[in-house]
Coordinates of C-alpha atoms in Angstrom, one line a residue:
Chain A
X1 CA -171.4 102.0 131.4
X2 CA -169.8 98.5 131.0
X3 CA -167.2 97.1 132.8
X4 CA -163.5 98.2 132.0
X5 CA -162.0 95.0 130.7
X6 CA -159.5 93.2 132.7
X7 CA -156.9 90.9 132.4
X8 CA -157.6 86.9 132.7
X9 CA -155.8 85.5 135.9
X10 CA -154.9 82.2 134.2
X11 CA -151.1 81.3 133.7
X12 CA -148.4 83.7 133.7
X13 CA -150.5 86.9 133.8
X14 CA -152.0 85.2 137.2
X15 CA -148.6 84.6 138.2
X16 CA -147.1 88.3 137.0
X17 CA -150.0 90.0 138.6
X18 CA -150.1 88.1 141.4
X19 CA -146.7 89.7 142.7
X20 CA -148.1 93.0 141.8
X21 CA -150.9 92.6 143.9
X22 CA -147.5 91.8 146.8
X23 CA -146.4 95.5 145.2
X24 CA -143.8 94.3 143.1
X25 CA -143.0 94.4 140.0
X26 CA -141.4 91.4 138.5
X27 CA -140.6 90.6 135.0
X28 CA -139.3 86.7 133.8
X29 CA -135.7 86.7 133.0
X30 CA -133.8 84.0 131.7
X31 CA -131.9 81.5 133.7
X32 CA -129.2 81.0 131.9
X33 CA -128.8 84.4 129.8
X34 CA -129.8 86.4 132.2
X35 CA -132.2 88.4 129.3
X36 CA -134.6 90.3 130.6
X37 CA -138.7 89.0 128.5
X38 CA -142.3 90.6 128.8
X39 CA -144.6 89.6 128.3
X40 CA -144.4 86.2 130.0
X41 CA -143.6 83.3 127.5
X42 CA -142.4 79.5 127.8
X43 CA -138.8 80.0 127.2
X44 CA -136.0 82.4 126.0
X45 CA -136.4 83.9 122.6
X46 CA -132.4 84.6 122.8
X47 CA -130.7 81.3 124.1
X48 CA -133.7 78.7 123.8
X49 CA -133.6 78.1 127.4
X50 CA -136.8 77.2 129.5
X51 CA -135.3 78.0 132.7
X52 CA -136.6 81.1 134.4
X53 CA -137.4 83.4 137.9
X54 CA -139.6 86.1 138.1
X55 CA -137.2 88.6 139.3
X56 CA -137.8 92.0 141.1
X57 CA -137.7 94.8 138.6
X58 CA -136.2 98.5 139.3
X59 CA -139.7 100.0 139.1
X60 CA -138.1 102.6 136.9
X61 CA -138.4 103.3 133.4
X62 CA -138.9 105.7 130.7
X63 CA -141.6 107.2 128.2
X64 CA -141.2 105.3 125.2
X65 CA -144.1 106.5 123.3
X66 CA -147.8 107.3 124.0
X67 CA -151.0 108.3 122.6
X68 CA -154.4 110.3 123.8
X69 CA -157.3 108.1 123.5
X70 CA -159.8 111.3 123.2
X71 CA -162.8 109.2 121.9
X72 CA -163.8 106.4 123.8
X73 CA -163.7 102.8 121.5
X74 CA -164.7 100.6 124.2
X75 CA -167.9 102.0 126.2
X76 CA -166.0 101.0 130.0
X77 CA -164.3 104.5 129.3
X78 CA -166.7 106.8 128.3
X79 CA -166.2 108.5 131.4
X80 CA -162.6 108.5 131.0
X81 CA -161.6 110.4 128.1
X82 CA -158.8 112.1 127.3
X83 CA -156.5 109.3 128.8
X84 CA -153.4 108.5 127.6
X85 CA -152.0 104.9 127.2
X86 CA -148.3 104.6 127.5
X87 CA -145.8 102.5 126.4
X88 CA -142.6 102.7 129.0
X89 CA -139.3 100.8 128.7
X90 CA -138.4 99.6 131.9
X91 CA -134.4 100.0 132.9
X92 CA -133.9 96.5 132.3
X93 CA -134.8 96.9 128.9
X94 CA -138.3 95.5 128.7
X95 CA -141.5 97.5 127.7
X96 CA -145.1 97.4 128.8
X97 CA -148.2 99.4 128.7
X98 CA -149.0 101.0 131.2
X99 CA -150.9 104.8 132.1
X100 CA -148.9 107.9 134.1
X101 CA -151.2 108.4 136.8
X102 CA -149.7 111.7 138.0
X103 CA -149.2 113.6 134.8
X104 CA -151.7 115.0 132.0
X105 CA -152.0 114.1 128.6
X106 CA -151.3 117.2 127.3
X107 CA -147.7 117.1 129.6
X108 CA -146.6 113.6 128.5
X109 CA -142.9 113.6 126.3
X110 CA -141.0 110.9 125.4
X111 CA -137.8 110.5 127.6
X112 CA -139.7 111.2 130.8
X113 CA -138.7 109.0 133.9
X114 CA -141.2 107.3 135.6
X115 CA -141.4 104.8 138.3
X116 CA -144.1 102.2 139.1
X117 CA -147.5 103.2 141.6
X118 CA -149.6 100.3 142.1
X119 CA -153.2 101.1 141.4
X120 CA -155.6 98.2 143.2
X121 CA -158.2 97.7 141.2
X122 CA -159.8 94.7 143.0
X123 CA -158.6 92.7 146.1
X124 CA -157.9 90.0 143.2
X125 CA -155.7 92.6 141.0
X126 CA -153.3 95.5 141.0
X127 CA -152.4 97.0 138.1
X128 CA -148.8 98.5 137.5
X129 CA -149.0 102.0 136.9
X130 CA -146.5 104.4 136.5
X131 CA -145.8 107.9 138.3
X132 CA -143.3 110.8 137.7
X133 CA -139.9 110.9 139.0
X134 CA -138.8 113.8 141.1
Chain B
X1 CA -143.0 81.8 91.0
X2 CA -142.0 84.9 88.2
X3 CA -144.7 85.9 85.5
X4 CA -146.5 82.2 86.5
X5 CA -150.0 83.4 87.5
X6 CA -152.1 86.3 86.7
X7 CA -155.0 88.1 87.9
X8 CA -158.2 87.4 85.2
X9 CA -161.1 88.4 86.9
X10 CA -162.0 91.3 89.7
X11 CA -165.1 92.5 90.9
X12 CA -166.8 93.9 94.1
X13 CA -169.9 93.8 95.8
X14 CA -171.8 97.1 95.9
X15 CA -170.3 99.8 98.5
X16 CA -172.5 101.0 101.6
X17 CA -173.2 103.1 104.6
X18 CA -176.8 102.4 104.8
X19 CA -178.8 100.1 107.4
X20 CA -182.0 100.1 105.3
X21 CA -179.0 98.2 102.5
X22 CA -177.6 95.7 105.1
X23 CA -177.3 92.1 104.2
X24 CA -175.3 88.9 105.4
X25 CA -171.5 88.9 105.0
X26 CA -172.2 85.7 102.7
X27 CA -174.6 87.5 100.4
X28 CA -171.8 90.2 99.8
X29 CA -168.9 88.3 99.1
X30 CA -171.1 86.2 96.8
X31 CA -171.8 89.4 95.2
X32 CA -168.4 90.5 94.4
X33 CA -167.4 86.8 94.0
X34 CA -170.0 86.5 90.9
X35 CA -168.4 89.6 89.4
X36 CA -165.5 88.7 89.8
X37 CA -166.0 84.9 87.9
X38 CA -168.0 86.7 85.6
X39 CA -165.1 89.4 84.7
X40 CA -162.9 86.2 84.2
X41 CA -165.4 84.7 81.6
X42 CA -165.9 81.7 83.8
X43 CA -168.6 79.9 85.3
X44 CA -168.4 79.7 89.0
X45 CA -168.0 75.3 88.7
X46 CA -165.0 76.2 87.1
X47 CA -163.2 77.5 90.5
X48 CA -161.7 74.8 92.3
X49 CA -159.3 76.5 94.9
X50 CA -160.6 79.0 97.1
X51 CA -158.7 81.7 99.8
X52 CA -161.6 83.1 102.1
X53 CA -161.2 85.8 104.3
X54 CA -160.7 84.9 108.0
X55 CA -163.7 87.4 108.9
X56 CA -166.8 86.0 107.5
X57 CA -168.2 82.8 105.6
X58 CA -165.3 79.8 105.9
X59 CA -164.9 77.9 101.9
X60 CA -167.4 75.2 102.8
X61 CA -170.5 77.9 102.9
X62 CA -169.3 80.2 99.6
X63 CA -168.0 76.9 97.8
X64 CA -171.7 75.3 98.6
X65 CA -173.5 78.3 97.3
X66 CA -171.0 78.8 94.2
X67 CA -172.1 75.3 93.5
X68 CA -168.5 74.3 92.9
X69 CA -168.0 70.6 92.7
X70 CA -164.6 70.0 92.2
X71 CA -162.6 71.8 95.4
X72 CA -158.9 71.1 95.5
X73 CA -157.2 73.7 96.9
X74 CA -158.6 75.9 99.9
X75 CA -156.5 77.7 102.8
X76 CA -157.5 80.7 104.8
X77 CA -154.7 82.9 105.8
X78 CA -154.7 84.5 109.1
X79 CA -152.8 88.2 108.8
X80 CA -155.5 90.6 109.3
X81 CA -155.4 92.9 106.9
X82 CA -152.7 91.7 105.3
X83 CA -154.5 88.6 104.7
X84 CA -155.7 89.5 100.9
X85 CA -152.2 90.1 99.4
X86 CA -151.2 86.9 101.0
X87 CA -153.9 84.8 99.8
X88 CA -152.5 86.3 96.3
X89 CA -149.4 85.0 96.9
X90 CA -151.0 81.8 98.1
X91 CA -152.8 81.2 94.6
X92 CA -149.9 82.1 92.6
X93 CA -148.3 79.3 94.5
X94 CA -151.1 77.1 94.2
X95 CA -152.1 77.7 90.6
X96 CA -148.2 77.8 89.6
X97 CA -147.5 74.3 91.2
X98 CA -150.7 72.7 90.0
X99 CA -152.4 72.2 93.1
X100 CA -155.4 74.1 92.0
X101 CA -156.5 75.9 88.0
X102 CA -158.4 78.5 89.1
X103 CA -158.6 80.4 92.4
X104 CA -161.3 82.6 94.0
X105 CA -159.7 84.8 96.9
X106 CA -163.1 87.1 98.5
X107 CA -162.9 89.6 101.5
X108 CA -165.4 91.9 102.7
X109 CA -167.9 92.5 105.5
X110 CA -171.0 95.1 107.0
X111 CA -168.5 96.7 109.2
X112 CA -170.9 99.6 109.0
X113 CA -174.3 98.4 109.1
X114 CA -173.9 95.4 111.7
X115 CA -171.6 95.5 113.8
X116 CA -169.1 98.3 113.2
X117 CA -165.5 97.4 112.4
X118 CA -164.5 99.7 115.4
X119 CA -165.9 97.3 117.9
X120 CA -165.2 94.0 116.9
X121 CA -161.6 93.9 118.5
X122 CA -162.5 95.4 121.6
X123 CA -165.2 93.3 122.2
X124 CA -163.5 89.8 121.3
X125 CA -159.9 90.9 121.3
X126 CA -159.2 87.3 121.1
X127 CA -159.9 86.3 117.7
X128 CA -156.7 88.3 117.0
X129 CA -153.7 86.3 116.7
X130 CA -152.0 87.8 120.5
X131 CA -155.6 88.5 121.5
X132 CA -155.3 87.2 124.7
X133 CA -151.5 89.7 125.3
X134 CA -153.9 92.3 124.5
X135 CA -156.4 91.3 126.7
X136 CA -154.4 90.5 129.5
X137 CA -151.9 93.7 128.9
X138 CA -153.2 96.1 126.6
X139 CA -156.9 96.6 127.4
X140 CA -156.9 97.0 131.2
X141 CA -155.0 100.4 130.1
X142 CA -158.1 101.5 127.9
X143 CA -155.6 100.4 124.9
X144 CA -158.3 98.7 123.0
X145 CA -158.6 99.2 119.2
X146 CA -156.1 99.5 115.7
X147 CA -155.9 103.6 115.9
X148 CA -154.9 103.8 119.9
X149 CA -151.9 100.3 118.6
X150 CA -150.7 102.3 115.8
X151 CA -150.7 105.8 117.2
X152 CA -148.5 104.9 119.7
X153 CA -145.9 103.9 117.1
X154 CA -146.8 106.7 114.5
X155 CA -145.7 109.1 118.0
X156 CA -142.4 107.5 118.3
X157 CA -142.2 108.1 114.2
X158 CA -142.8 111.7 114.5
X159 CA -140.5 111.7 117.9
X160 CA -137.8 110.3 116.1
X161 CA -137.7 111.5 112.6
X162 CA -140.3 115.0 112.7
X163 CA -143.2 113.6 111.0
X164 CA -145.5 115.9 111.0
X165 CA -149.5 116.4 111.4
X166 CA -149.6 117.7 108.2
X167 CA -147.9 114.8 106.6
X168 CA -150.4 112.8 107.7
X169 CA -152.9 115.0 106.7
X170 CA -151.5 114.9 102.4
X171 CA -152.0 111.4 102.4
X172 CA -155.6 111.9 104.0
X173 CA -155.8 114.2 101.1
X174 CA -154.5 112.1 98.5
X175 CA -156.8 109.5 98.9
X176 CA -159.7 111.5 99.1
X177 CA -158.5 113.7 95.7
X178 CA -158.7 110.5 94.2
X179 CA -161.6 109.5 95.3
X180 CA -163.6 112.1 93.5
X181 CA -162.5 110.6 90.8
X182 CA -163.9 107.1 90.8
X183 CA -167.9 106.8 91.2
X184 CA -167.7 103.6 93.3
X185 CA -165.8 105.9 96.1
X186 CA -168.0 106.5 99.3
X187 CA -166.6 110.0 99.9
X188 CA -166.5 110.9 96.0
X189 CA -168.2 113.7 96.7
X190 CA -166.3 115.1 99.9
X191 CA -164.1 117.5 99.4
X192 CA -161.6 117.4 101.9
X193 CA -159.3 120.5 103.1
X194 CA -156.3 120.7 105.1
X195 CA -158.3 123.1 107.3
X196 CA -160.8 120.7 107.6
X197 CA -158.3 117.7 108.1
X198 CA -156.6 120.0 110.8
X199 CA -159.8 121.0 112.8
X200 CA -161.3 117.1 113.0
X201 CA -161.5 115.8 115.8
X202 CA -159.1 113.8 117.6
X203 CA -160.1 110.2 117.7
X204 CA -156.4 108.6 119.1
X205 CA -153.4 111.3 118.9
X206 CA -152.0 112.2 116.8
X207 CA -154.9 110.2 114.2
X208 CA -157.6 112.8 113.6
X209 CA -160.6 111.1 112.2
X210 CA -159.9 111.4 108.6
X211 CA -156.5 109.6 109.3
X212 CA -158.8 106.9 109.9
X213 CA -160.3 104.4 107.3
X214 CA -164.4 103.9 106.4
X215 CA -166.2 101.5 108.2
X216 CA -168.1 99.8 105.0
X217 CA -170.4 97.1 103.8
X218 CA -168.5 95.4 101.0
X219 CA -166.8 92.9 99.1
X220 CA -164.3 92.4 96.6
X221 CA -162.8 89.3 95.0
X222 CA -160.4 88.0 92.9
X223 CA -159.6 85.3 90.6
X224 CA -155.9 83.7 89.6
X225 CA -155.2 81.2 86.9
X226 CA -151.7 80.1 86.1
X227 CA -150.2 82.3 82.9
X228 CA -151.1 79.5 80.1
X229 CA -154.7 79.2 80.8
X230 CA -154.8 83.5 81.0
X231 CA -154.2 83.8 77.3
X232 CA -157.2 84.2 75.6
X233 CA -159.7 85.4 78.1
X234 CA -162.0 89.0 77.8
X235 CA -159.3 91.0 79.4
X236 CA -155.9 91.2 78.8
X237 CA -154.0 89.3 82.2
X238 CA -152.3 91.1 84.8
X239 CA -149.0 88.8 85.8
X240 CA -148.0 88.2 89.1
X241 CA -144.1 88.9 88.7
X242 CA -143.4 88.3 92.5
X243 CA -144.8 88.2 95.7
X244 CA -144.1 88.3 99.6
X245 CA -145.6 88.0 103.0
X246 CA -144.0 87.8 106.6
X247 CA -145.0 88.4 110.2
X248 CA -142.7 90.7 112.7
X249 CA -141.2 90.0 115.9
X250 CA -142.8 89.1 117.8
X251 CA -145.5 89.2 115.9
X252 CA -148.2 88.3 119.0
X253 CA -146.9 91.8 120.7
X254 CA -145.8 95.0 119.4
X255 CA -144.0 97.3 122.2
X256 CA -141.6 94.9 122.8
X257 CA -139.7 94.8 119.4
X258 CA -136.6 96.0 119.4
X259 CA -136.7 98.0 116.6
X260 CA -140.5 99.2 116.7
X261 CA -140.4 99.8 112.7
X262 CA -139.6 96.5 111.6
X263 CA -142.5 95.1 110.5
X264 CA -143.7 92.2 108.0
X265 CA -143.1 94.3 105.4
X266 CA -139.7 94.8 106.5
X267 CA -138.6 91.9 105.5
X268 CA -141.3 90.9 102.0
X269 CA -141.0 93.8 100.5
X270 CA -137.1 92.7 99.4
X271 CA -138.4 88.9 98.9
X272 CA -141.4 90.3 96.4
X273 CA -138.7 92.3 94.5
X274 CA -136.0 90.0 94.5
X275 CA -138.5 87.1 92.5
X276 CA -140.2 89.8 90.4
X277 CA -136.3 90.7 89.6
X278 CA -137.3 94.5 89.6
X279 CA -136.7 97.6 92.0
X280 CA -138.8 100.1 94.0
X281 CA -137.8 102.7 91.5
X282 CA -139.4 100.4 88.8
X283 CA -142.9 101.0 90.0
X284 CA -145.2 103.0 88.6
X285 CA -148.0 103.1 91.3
X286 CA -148.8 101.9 94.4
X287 CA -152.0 100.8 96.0
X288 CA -150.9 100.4 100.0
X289 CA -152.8 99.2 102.5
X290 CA -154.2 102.4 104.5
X291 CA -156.0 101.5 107.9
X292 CA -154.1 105.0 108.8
X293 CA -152.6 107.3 107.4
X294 CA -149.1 107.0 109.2
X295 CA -149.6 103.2 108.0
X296 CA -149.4 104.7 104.7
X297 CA -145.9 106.8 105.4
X298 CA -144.4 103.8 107.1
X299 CA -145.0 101.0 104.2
X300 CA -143.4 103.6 102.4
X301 CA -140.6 103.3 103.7
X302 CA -140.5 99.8 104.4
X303 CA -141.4 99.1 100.7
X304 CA -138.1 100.4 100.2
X305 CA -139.9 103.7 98.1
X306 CA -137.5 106.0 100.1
X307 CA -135.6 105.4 103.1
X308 CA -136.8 104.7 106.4
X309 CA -138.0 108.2 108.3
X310 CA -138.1 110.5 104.6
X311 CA -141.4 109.1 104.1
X312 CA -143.2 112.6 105.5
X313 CA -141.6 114.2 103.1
X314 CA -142.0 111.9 100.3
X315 CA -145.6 112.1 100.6
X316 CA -145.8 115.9 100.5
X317 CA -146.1 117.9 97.4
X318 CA -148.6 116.0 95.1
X319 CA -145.8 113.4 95.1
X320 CA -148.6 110.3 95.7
X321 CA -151.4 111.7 93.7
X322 CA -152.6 111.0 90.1
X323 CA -149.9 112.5 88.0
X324 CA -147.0 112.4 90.9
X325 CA -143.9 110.0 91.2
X326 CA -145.5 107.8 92.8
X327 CA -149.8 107.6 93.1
X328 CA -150.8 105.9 96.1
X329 CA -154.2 104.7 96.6
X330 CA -155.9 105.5 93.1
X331 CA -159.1 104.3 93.8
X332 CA -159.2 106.1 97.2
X333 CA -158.0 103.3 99.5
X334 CA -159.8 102.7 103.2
X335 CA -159.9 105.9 103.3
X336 CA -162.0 107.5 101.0
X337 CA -163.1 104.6 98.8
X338 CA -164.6 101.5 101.2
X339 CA -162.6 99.4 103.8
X340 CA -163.0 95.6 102.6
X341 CA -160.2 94.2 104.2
X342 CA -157.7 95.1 101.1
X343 CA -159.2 93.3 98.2
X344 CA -160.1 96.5 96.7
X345 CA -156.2 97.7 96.1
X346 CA -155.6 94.2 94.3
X347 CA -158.7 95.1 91.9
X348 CA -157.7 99.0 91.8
X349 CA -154.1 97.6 91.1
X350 CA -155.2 94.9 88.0
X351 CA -157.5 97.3 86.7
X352 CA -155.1 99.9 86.3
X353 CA -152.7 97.2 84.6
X354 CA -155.4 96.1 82.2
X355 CA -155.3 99.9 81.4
X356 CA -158.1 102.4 80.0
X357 CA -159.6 103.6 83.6
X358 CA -160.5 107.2 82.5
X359 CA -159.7 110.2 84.9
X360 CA -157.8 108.4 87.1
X361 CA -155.3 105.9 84.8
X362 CA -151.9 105.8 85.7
X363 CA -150.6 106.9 82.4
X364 CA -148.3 104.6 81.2
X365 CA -148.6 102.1 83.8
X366 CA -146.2 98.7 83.9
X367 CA -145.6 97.9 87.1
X368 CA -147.6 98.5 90.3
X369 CA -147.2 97.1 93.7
X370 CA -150.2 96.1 96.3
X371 CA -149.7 96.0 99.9
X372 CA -151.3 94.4 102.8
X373 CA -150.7 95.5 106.8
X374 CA -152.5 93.3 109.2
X375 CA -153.1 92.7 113.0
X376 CA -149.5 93.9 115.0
X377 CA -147.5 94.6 111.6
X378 CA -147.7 91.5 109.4
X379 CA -147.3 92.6 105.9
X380 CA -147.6 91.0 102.5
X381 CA -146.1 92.5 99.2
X382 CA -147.3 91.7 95.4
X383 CA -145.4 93.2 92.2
X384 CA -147.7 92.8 89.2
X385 CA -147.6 93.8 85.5
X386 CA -149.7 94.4 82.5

């Protein structure tokens, strides 16, 4: 069994997953329009600005879609099939992918609220996962 | 651009699943590249503009073993799948504007015998344009190939409009219906059932794995000359009345658009029709770019064949096979015929212009439209007629 892959820690994904390592979720937003961007990027797609903060997220969101990976395509998750990857849009209004940790594939719907559950995967990284709300 | 270039020449490389048959990606798109010269009554020095694929031998190797001379016009065009349609819109350009006379466009690959296409991207996600969002926010989640990107927008397509499993499943069976009637086909001679399509396993919900395209050793190429130098060749030309490609937003990440349907072909597919100065409704056939099935339902739509979230019902019914409103695929697409990166449906798509294809002609066939879908959505659209 390989390695699962894992995300470079060079540039903004260092920075972004640097503060979830802190246990907390931060996306970029805008300066000057105050939008809301994942993934990280140079400047504002909306106003054109290149003035940004990292700035704390909710941690809530909502299933946006999903799907049941029930053959494994990479050999790191042999083991780990059927897993779902999800796609959850954050309050704020951004999406990311992410996996429900507390919640089976078979009981995943779209709509569901979900907050974030940090998953260390390495003292270098922690991953944002996602849990049910009560 | 209207009625200025045509399609004179097709061919393909012989169509595989064997490892005892496996030979270089260069050998095969020389293969189909030969035919396809050949089919245009040329003689390979004659080319002198090349589009190569972005997977495989760059224009310096196949333009060195074509033994053409004279190069004036090469480009490679980095859309995935979508790539071949756009490298037809490309030539048109190029042979319409005088750049280049004749143009050789070639795609293909041993996605089955070497490495299989299934692996490439999750083993060097980066040579994907947005490889490294992927890799940095995609794969750590086990999100790591096509089926697992586009199932999760196929679910929100059945969420929000009731697709249905067994939508999916017609086109599977469209494709494979017509397969069995074209010998090149891979699965020619597999019957496929909607029990059997049902009770497949699931590869990444809700694809099964015939919702999922052949991984092939192949080639197919093409060759465009400019309308005046088409006259007079061995088959009649196939005119390229318009022509479209465009990328999405973003296109280097796909959960974060805020409508998650608008894709390339969003926004060609009006372009293409607006120069070719026709309408959806004026097509006879379509050959659409089928990495999966749902990929299939939603270029329906977006092509503007019905309106966005009827496209599970438009495929139902016989409505995309041989004989229907609209055929889809008549050659058997990715599906059922071979996966070389979407040359095939521009060959499929001239030969059923040039007209005479036996069992499986489009009778009375003027217009037909050829799709490409590539890497996060990019799309490319090409009207052509006899």
């Amino acid at each position: 069994m390989s390695d699962k892959p894992l995300p470079e820690l060079a540039g903004y994904a260092k920075e972004f997953y640097a503060w979830c390592r802190r246990g907390d979720l931060r996306f970029q937003r805008c300066s000057d329009c105050d939008a809301w961007r994942h993934v990280p990027r140079e400047m504002c797609a909306k106003c054109g600005s290149a003035e940004w903060k990292w700035v704390k997220s909710s941690g809530k969101g909502t299933v946006f879609t999903w799907t049941v990976a029930e053959r494994a395509m990479h050999p790191a998750f042999a083991d780990a099939v059927p897993y779902a990857p999800v796609v959850v849009e954050m309050d704020e209004g951004v999406r990311l992918v992410t996996e429900i940790v507390d919640c089976a594939p078979s009981e995943l719907e779209i709509g569901m609220r979900v907050e974030v559950a940090f998953a260390k995967v390495s003292d270098e990284l922690t991953l944002p996962k996602f849990r049910r709300m009560p | 651009m209207k009625d200025k270039a045509c399609i004179v020449g097709v061919g393909e490389s012989a169509y595989t699943r064997d490892v005892e048959l496996s030979k270089s990606v260069l050998a095969i798109q020389l293969e189909a590249s030969m035919r396809a010269i050949e089919d245009a009554g040329l003689s390979p020095k004659q080319i002198d503009g090349i589009l190569p694929s972005q997977y495989g031998p760059t224009t310096e190797e196949l333009a060195a073993n074509l033994g053409i001379e004279e190069l004036r016009f090469a480009t490679t065009v980095h859309m995935g799948g979508a790539a071949a349609v756009a490298s037809l819109q490309h030539a048109a350009m190029a042979v319409s504007s005088g750049a280049a006379e004749r143009v050789l466009l070639v795609s293909g690959w041993n996605g089955y015998s070497m490495q299989r296409a299934r692996n490439i991207l999750s083993t060097n996600v980066t040579v994907l344009p947005g490889g490294a969002i992927a890799r940095d926010y995609y794969m750590p989640y086990g999100l790591t190939v096509p089926a697992q990107w586009y199932a999760l927008i196929a679910r929100r397509h059945m969420h929000e409009f009731g697709t249905t499993q067994e939508q999916l499943g017609a086109i599977a069976l469209a494709m494979r219906k017509h397969a069995s009637l074209n010998d090149k086909a891979l699965m020619r001679d597999r019957a496929l059932s909607l029990k059997d399509y049902l009770s497949a396993p699931v590869i990444a919900d809700p694809y099964r794995m015939f919702d999922c395209c052949l991984e092939t050793d192949g080639a197919a190429a093409v060759v465009v000359t400019s309308a005046e130098r088409a006259k007079d060749r061995k088959h009649r030309p196939v005119y390229i009345m318009g022509a479209a490609a465009a990328h999405p937003y973003p296109a280097d990440e796909f959960t974060n658009r805020e409508d998650i349907f608008h894709t390339g072909l969003t926004d060609a597919a009006p372009k293409a029709f607006a120069i070719a100065d026709v309408s959806p409704s004026d097509v006879d056939f379509a050959e659409i770019y089928d990495c999966f099935t749902f990929e299939v339902l939603q270029q329906i739509e977006e092509t503007g064949f019905c309106e966005r979230g009827e496209g599970g019902a438009f495929v139902e019914g016989g409505r995309i096979e041989i004989g229907g409103e609209l055929p889809v695929n008549t050659h058997g697409g990715l599906l059922s015929e071979a996966h070389v990166l979407g040359m095939s449906h521009i060959v499929e798509a001239a030969r059923q212009l040039r007209g005479n294809l036996g069992k499986r002609q489009v009778k009375g066939a003027e217009i037909g439209v050829v799709t490409g879908w590539g890497d996060f959505g990019d799309g490319s659209i090409a009207v052509l007629r006899r």
